[in-house]
Coordinates of C-alpha atoms in Angstrom, one line a residue:
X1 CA 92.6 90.0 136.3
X2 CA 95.1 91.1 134.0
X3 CA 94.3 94.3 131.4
X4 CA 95.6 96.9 130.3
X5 CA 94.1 100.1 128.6
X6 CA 96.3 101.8 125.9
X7 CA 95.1 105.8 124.9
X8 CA 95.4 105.6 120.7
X9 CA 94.6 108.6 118.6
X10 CA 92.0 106.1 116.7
X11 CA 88.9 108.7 117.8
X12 CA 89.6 111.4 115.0
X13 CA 91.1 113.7 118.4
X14 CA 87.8 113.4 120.4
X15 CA 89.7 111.1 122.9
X16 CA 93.2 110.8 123.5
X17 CA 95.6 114.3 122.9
X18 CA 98.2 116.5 125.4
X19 CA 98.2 113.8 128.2
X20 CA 96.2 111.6 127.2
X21 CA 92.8 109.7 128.8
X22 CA 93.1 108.1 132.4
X23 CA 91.3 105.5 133.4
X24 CA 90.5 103.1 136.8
X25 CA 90.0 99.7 137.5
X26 CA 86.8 98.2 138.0
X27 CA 84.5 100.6 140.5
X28 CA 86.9 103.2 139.8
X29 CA 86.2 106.5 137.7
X30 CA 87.6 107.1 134.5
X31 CA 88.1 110.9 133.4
X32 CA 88.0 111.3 130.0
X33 CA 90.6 114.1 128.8
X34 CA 90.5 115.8 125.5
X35 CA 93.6 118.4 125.2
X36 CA 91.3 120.5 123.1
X37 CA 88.1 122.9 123.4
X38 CA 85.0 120.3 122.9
X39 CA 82.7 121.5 120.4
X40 CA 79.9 122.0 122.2
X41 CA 77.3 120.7 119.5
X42 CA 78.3 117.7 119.1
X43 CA 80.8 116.8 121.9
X44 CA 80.7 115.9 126.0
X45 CA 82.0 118.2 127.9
X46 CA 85.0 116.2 129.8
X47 CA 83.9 114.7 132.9
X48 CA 83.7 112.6 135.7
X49 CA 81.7 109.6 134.6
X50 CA 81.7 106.4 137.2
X51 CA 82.4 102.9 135.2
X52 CA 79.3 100.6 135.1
X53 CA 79.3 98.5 138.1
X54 CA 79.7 95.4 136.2
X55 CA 82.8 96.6 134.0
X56 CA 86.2 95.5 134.6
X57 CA 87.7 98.3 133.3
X58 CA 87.8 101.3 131.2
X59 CA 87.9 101.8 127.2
X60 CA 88.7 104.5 125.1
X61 CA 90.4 103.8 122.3
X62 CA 92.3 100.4 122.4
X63 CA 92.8 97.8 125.1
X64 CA 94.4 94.9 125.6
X65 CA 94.1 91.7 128.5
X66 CA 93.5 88.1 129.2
X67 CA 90.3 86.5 129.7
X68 CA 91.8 82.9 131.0
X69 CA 91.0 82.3 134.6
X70 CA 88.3 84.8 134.5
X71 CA 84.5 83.9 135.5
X72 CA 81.5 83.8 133.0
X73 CA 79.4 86.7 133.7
X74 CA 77.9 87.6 129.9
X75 CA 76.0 85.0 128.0
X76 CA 76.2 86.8 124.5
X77 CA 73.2 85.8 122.1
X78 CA 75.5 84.8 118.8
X79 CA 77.0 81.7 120.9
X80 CA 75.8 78.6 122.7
X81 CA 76.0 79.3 126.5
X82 CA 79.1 77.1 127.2
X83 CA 80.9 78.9 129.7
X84 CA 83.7 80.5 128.4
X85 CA 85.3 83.7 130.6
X86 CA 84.7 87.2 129.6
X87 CA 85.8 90.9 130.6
X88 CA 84.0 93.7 130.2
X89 CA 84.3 97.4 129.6
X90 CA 82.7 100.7 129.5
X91 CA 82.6 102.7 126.7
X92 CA 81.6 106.5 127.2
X93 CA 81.0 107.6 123.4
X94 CA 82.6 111.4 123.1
X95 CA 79.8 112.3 119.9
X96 CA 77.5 111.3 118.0
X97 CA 77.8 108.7 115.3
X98 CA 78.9 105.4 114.7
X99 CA 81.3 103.1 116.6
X100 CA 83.3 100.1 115.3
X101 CA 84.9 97.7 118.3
X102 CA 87.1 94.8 117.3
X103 CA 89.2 91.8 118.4
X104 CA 91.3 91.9 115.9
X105 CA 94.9 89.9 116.4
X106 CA 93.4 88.2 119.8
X107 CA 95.0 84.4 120.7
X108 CA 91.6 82.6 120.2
X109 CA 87.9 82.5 119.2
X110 CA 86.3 85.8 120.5
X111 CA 82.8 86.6 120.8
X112 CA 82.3 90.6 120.6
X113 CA 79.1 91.6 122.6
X114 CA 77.7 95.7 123.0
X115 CA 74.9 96.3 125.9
X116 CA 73.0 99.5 126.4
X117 CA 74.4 99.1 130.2
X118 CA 75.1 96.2 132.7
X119 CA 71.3 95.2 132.3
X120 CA 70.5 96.8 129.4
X121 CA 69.5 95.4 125.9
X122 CA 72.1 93.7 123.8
X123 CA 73.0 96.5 121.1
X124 CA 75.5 94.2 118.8
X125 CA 77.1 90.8 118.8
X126 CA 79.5 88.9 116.7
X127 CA 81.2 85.9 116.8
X128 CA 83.6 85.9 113.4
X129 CA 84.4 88.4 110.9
X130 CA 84.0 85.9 108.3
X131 CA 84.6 81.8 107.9
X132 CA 88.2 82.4 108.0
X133 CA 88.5 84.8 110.8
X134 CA 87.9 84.3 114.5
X135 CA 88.5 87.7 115.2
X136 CA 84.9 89.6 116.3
X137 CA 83.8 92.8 115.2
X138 CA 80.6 94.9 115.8
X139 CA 78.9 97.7 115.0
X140 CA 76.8 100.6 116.9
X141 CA 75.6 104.2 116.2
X142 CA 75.6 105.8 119.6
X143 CA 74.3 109.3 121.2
X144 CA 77.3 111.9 122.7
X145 CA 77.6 110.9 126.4
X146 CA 76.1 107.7 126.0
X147 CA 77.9 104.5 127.8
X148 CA 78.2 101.1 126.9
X149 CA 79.4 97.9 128.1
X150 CA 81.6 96.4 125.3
X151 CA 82.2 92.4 126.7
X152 CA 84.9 90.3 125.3
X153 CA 83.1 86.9 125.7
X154 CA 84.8 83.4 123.8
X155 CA 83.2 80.6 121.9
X156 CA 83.1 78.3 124.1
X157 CA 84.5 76.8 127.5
X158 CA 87.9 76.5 126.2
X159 CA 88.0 79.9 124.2
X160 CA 90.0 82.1 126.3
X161 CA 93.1 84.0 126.5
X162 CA 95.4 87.3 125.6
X163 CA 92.9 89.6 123.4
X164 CA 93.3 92.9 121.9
X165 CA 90.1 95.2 121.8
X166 CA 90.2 98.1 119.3
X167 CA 87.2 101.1 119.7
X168 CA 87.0 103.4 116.4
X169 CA 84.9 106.0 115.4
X170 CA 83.3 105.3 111.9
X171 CA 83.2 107.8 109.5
X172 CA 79.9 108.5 106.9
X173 CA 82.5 108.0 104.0
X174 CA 85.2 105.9 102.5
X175 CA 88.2 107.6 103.9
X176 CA 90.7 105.8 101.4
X177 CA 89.9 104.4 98.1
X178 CA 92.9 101.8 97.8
X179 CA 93.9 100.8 101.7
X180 CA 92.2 97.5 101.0
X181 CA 89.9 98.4 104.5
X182 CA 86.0 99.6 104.7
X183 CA 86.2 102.5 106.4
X184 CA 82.5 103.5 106.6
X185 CA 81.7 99.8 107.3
X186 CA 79.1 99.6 104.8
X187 CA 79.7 96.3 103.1
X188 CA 81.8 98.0 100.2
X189 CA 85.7 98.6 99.9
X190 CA 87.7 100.9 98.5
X191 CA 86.5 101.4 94.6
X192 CA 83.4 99.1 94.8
X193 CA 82.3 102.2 97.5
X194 CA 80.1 104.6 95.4
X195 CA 82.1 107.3 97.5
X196 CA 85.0 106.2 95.0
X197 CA 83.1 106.8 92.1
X198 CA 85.1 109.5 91.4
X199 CA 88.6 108.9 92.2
X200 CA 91.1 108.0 89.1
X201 CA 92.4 104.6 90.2
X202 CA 88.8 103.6 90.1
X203 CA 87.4 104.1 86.8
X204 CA 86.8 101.5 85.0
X205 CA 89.5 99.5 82.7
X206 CA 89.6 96.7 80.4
X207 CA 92.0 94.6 80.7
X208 CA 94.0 96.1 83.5
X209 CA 97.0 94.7 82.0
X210 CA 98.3 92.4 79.0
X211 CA 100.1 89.5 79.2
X212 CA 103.5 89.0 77.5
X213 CA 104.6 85.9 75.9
X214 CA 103.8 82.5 76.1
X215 CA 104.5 80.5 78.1
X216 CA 104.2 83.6 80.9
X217 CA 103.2 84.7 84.3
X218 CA 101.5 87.6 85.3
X219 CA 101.5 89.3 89.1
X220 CA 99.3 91.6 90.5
X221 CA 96.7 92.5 93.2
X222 CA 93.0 93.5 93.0
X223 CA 93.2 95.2 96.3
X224 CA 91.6 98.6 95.8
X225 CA 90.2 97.6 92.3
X226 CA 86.9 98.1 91.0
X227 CA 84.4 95.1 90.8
X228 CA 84.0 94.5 87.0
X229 CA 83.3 91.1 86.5
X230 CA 80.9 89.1 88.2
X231 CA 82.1 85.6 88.0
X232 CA 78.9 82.9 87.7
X233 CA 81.1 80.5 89.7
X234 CA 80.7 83.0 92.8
X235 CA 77.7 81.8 94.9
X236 CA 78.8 83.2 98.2
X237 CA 76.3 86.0 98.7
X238 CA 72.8 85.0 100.6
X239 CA 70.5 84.9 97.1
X240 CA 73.0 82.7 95.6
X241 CA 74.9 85.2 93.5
X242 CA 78.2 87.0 92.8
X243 CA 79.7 88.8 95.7
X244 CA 80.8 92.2 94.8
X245 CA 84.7 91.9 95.2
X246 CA 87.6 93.6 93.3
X247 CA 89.4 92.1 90.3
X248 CA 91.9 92.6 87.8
X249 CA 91.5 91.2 84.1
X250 CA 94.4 90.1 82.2
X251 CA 94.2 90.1 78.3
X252 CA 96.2 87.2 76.4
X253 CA 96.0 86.8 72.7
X254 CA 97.2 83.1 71.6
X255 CA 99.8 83.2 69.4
X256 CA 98.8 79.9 68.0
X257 CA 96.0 77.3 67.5
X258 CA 96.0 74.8 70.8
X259 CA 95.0 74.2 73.8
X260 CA 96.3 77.3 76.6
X261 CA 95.9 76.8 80.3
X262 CA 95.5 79.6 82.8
X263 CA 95.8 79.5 86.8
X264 CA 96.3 81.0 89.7
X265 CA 99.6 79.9 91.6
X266 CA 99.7 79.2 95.0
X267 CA 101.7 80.6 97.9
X268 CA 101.6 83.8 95.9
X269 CA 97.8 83.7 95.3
X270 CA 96.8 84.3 99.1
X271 CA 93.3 85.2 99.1
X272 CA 90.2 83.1 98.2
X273 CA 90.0 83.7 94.5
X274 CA 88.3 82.8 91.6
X275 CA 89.1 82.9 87.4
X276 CA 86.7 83.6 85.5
X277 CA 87.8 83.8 81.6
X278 CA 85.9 85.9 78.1
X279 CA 86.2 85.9 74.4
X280 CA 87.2 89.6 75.0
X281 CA 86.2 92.6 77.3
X282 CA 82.7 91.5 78.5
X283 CA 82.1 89.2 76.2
X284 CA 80.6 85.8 75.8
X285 CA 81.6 83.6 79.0
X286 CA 84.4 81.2 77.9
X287 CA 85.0 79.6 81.8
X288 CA 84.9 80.0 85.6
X289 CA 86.6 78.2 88.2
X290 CA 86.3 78.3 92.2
X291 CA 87.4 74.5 92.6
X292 CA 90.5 76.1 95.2
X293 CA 90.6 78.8 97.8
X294 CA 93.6 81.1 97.9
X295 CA 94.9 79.7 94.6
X296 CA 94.8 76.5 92.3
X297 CA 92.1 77.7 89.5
X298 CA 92.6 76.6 86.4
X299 CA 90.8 76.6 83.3
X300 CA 91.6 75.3 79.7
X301 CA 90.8 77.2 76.6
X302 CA 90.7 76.3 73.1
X303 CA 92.0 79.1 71.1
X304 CA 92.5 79.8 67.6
X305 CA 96.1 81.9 66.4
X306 CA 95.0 85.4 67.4
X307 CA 92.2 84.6 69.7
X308 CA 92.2 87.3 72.5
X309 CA 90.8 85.8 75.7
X310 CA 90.3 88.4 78.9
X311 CA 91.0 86.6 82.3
X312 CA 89.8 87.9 85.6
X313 CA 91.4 87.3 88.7
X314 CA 88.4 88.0 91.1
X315 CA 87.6 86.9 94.6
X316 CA 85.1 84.6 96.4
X317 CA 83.1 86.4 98.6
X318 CA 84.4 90.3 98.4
X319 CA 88.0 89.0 99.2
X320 CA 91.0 90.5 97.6
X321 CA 94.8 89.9 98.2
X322 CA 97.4 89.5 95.9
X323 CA 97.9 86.7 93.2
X324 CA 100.1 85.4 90.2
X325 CA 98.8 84.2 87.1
X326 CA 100.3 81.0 85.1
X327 CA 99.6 81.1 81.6
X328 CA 101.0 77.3 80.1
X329 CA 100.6 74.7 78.0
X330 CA 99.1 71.9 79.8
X331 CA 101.1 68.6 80.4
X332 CA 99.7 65.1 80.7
X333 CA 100.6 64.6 84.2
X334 CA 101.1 66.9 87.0
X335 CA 104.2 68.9 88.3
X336 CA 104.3 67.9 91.7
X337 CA 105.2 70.9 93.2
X338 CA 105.1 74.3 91.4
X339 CA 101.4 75.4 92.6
X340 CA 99.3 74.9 90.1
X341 CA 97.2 72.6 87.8
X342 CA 99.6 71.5 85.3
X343 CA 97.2 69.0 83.4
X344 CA 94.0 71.1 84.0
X345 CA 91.9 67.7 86.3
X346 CA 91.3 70.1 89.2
X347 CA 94.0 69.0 91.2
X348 CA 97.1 70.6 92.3
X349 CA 100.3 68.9 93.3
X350 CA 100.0 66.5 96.1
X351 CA 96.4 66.5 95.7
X352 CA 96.8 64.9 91.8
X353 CA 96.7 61.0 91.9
X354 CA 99.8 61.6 89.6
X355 CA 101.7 63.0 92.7
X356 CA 100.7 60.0 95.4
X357 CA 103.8 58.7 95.4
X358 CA 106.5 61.4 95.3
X359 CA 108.6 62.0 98.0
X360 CA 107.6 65.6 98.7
X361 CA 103.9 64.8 99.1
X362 CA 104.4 62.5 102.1
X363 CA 102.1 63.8 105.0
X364 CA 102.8 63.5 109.0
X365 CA 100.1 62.0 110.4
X366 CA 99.8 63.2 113.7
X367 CA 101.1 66.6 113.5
X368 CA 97.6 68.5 113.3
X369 CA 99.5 70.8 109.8
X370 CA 98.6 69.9 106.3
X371 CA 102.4 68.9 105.1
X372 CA 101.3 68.1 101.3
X373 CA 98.9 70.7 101.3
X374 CA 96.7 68.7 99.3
X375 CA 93.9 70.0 101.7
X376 CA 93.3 66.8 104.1
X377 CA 95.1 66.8 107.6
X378 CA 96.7 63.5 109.4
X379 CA 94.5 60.7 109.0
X380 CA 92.3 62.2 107.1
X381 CA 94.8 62.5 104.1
X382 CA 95.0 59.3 102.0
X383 CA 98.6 58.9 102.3
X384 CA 98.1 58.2 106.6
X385 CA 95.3 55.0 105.6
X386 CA 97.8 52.2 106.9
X387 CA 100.0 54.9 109.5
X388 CA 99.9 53.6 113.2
X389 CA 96.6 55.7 115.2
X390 CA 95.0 56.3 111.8
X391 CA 93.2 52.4 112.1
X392 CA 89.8 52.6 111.8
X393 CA 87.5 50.2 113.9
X394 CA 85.0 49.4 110.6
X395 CA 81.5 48.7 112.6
X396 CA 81.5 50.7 115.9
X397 CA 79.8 53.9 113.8
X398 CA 82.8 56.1 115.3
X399 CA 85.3 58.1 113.2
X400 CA 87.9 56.3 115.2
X401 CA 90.9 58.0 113.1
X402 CA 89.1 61.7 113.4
X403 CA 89.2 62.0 109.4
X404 CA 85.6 62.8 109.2
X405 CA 84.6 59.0 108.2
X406 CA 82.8 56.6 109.8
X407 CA 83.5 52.7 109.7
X408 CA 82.8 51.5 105.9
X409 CA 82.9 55.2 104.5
X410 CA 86.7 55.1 105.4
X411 CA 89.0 54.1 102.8
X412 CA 90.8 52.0 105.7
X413 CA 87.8 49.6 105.8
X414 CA 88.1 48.6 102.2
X415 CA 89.3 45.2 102.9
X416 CA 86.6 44.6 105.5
X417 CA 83.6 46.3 104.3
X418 CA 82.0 44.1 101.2
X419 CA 79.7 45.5 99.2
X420 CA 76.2 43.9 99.3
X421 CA 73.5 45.3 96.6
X422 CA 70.4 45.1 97.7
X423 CA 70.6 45.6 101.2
X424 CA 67.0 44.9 101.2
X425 CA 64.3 44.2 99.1
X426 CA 61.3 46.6 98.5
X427 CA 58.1 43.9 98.7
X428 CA 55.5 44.9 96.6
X429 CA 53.1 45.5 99.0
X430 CA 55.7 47.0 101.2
X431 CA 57.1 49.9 99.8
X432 CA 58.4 51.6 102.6
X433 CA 61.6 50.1 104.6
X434 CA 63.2 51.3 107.2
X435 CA 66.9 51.0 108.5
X436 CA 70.1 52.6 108.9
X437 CA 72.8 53.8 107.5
X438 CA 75.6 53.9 110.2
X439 CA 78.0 51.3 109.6
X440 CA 77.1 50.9 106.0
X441 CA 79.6 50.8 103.3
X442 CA 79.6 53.4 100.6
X443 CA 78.9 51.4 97.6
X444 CA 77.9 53.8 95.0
X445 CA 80.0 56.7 93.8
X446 CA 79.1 59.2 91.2
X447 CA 81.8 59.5 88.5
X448 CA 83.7 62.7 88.4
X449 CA 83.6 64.4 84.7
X450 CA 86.9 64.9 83.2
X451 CA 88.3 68.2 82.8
X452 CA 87.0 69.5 79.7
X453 CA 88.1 72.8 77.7
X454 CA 86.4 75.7 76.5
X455 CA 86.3 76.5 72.5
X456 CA 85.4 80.3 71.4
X457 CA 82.5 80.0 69.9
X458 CA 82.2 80.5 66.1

């Protein structure tokens, strides 16, 4: 067993201070040491308090260790039993209140599990902090003196190795208003937090800034901005709705009559946004785009010679990050390489047909990395359809090439998958049939609709 328990000042002074907490291995003691007078009211006296007999260690503010090699002795309810090794530790809570413990900037897919004791009931469990994030985070409001078993469990049987575990003592308010982080853990960050309400950087401004000639770019960040726009494109909340998330609105004013693209550039956009456009500060709706995540929106707006347009840069979700802002006329065809939708189709760079055959947009097909970053890996990505190990066998139903299609679904089958329409025939008396799909060849393809602008309306 390999761990290691580090003493951080992350428990507002209640742990941690002149010498800091010592701790024992498993069946050991831990005495927790404080430096200070407890406050009697609403602190534990410093004592002896004997680990849980099923703990592997001791944790008071942060620890770090390595689950590979270890057995399975949790079985956390947010994952599939499969097996994979776990450590556990014991938590004695100093106060009252509530507790965050993370995984943040551990090596693989953690699964974050609290118990009320070694056979107690589960108090918390998480798997991922979101769908981009394997990192585990839960949260618990515990009683002064009360001990828990924190478990650092994996996602399955091949989810193990180095972890970091973090324990921090949540406060009842948003400590910061522009740290980008949710310090009370209640869903809302920085100035979307009511606690911000009245802090300067949060009130409310339209637009946040003005763009400044044409063509032009615009840089900025939402992180620690207020949620003022609602983009309809956002449906990532449970009832199908907006998300509340930070944004910064941009205003442009067209300097003449034509056609104006706007989008969101990639590297430098590097959170999962969305661009949401109106004929002026909350006016009428003139577009939304979430085609993209962490950059690649584009819309097209028709605009008349002093037309003022207000565009949002908002994020999918509640994310925020930074982001830059193209402002352009559009082109017929798209530049291959400068991170955005140059002729507004909804394609970006090596994902445009217009880019297939450019040199930069070549993919290595068995390299596991998106090269083109056109958003398909190896054989998956159209340009691996004839590379050696991408061959698809066209009537075993098995996604021979791993790119997610099966036999005549795979563009590699073209050639050996012939359409037939019908496939059966409905007899009138008959108007049920039965068979299967598996194997079949996708014959019928719903037509994309072209990119269309916005015009203001009159």
């Amino acid at each position: 067993m390999q761990l290691r328990n580090v003493g951080l000042l992350l428990l507002a002074g209640c742990i941690g201070g002149a010498g800091g907490p010592e701790t024992a291995d498993k069946h050991g003691e831990t005495v927790v040491t404080d430096g200070v007078a407890p406050d009697t009211a609403t602190e534990v006296e410093p004592t002896t308090v004997p680990l849980p007999a099923c703990a592997d260690g001791a944790l008071t503010a942060a620890a770090t260790g390595q689950t590979q090699g270890e057995a399975d002795d949790f079985q956390p309810s947010c994952t599939e039993p499969l097996g994979a090794p776990d450590l556990a530790f014991g938590f004695l809570a100093p106060h009252a209140g509530r507790y965050a413990f993370d995984t943040r900037g551990s090596a693989f897919d953690t699964v974050l599990t609290v118990l009320d004791g070694c056979d107690g009931d589960e108090l918390a469990c998480n798997d991922d902090l979101d769908d981009d994030d394997t990192d585990s985070e839960v949260l618990v409001t515990l009683a002064a003196g009360q001990q828990v078993v924190v478990v650092v469990d994996g996602y399955d049987d091949v989810s193990a190795g180095l972890f970091a575990l973090t324990a921090t003592a949540v406060p009842d308010a948003e400590a910061a208003c522009g740290d980008g982080l949710d310090d009370d853990r209640d869903g809302r960050i920085d100035c979307i937090d009511p606690d911000c309400a009245a802090e300067a950087a949060c009130a409310p401004a339209c637009p946040d800034r003005v763009a400044v000639g044409f063509p032009t770019t615009v840089t900025g960040s939402t992180v620690g901005r207020p949620d003022e726009e609602r983009g309809p494109c956002d449906s990532s909340a449970d009832d199908g709705e907006a998300t509340e998330a930070p944004d910064e609105s941009i205003s442009f004013t067209a300097p003449w009559d034509g056609t104006y693209g706007f989008a969101t550039v990639r590297p430098a956009t590097d959170f999962d946004s969305l661009l949401v456009a109106r004929f002026g500060c909350g006016g009428p709706l003139a577009g939304c785009d979430d085609t993209w995540s962490h950059g690649g929106e584009s819309l097209g707006l028709d605009l008349r010679a002093g037309d003022t347009v207000v565009v949002s840069v908002d994020g999918y979700g509640g994310r925020a990050g930074s982001y830059e802002l193209a402002i352009f006329v559009p082109n017929a065809y798209e530049a291959c390489g400068d991170g955005y939708d140059d002729d507004l189709d909804g394609a970006v760079d090596c994902a445009d047909d217009d880019c297939f055959y450019e040199a930069s947009c070549a993919e290595d097909c068995a390299n596991g990395v998106d090269d083109n970053a056109d958003g398909d890996v190896d054989c998956a990505d159209r340009h691996c359809i004839d590379a050696a190990g991408c061959a698809e066998d066209c009537a075993n139903g098995v996604d021979d090439d791993g790119d997610g299609l099966v036999d005549c679904t795979d563009p590699g089958c073209a050639d050996d998958c012939v359409a037939v329409c019908p496939e059966d025939t409905l007899e009138a008396m008959a108007p049920t049939v039965t068979g299967s799909t598996t194997g079949a060849s996708d014959d019928y393809t719903a037509a994309a609709a072209p990119r269309r602008t916005t015009t203001r309306p009159t």
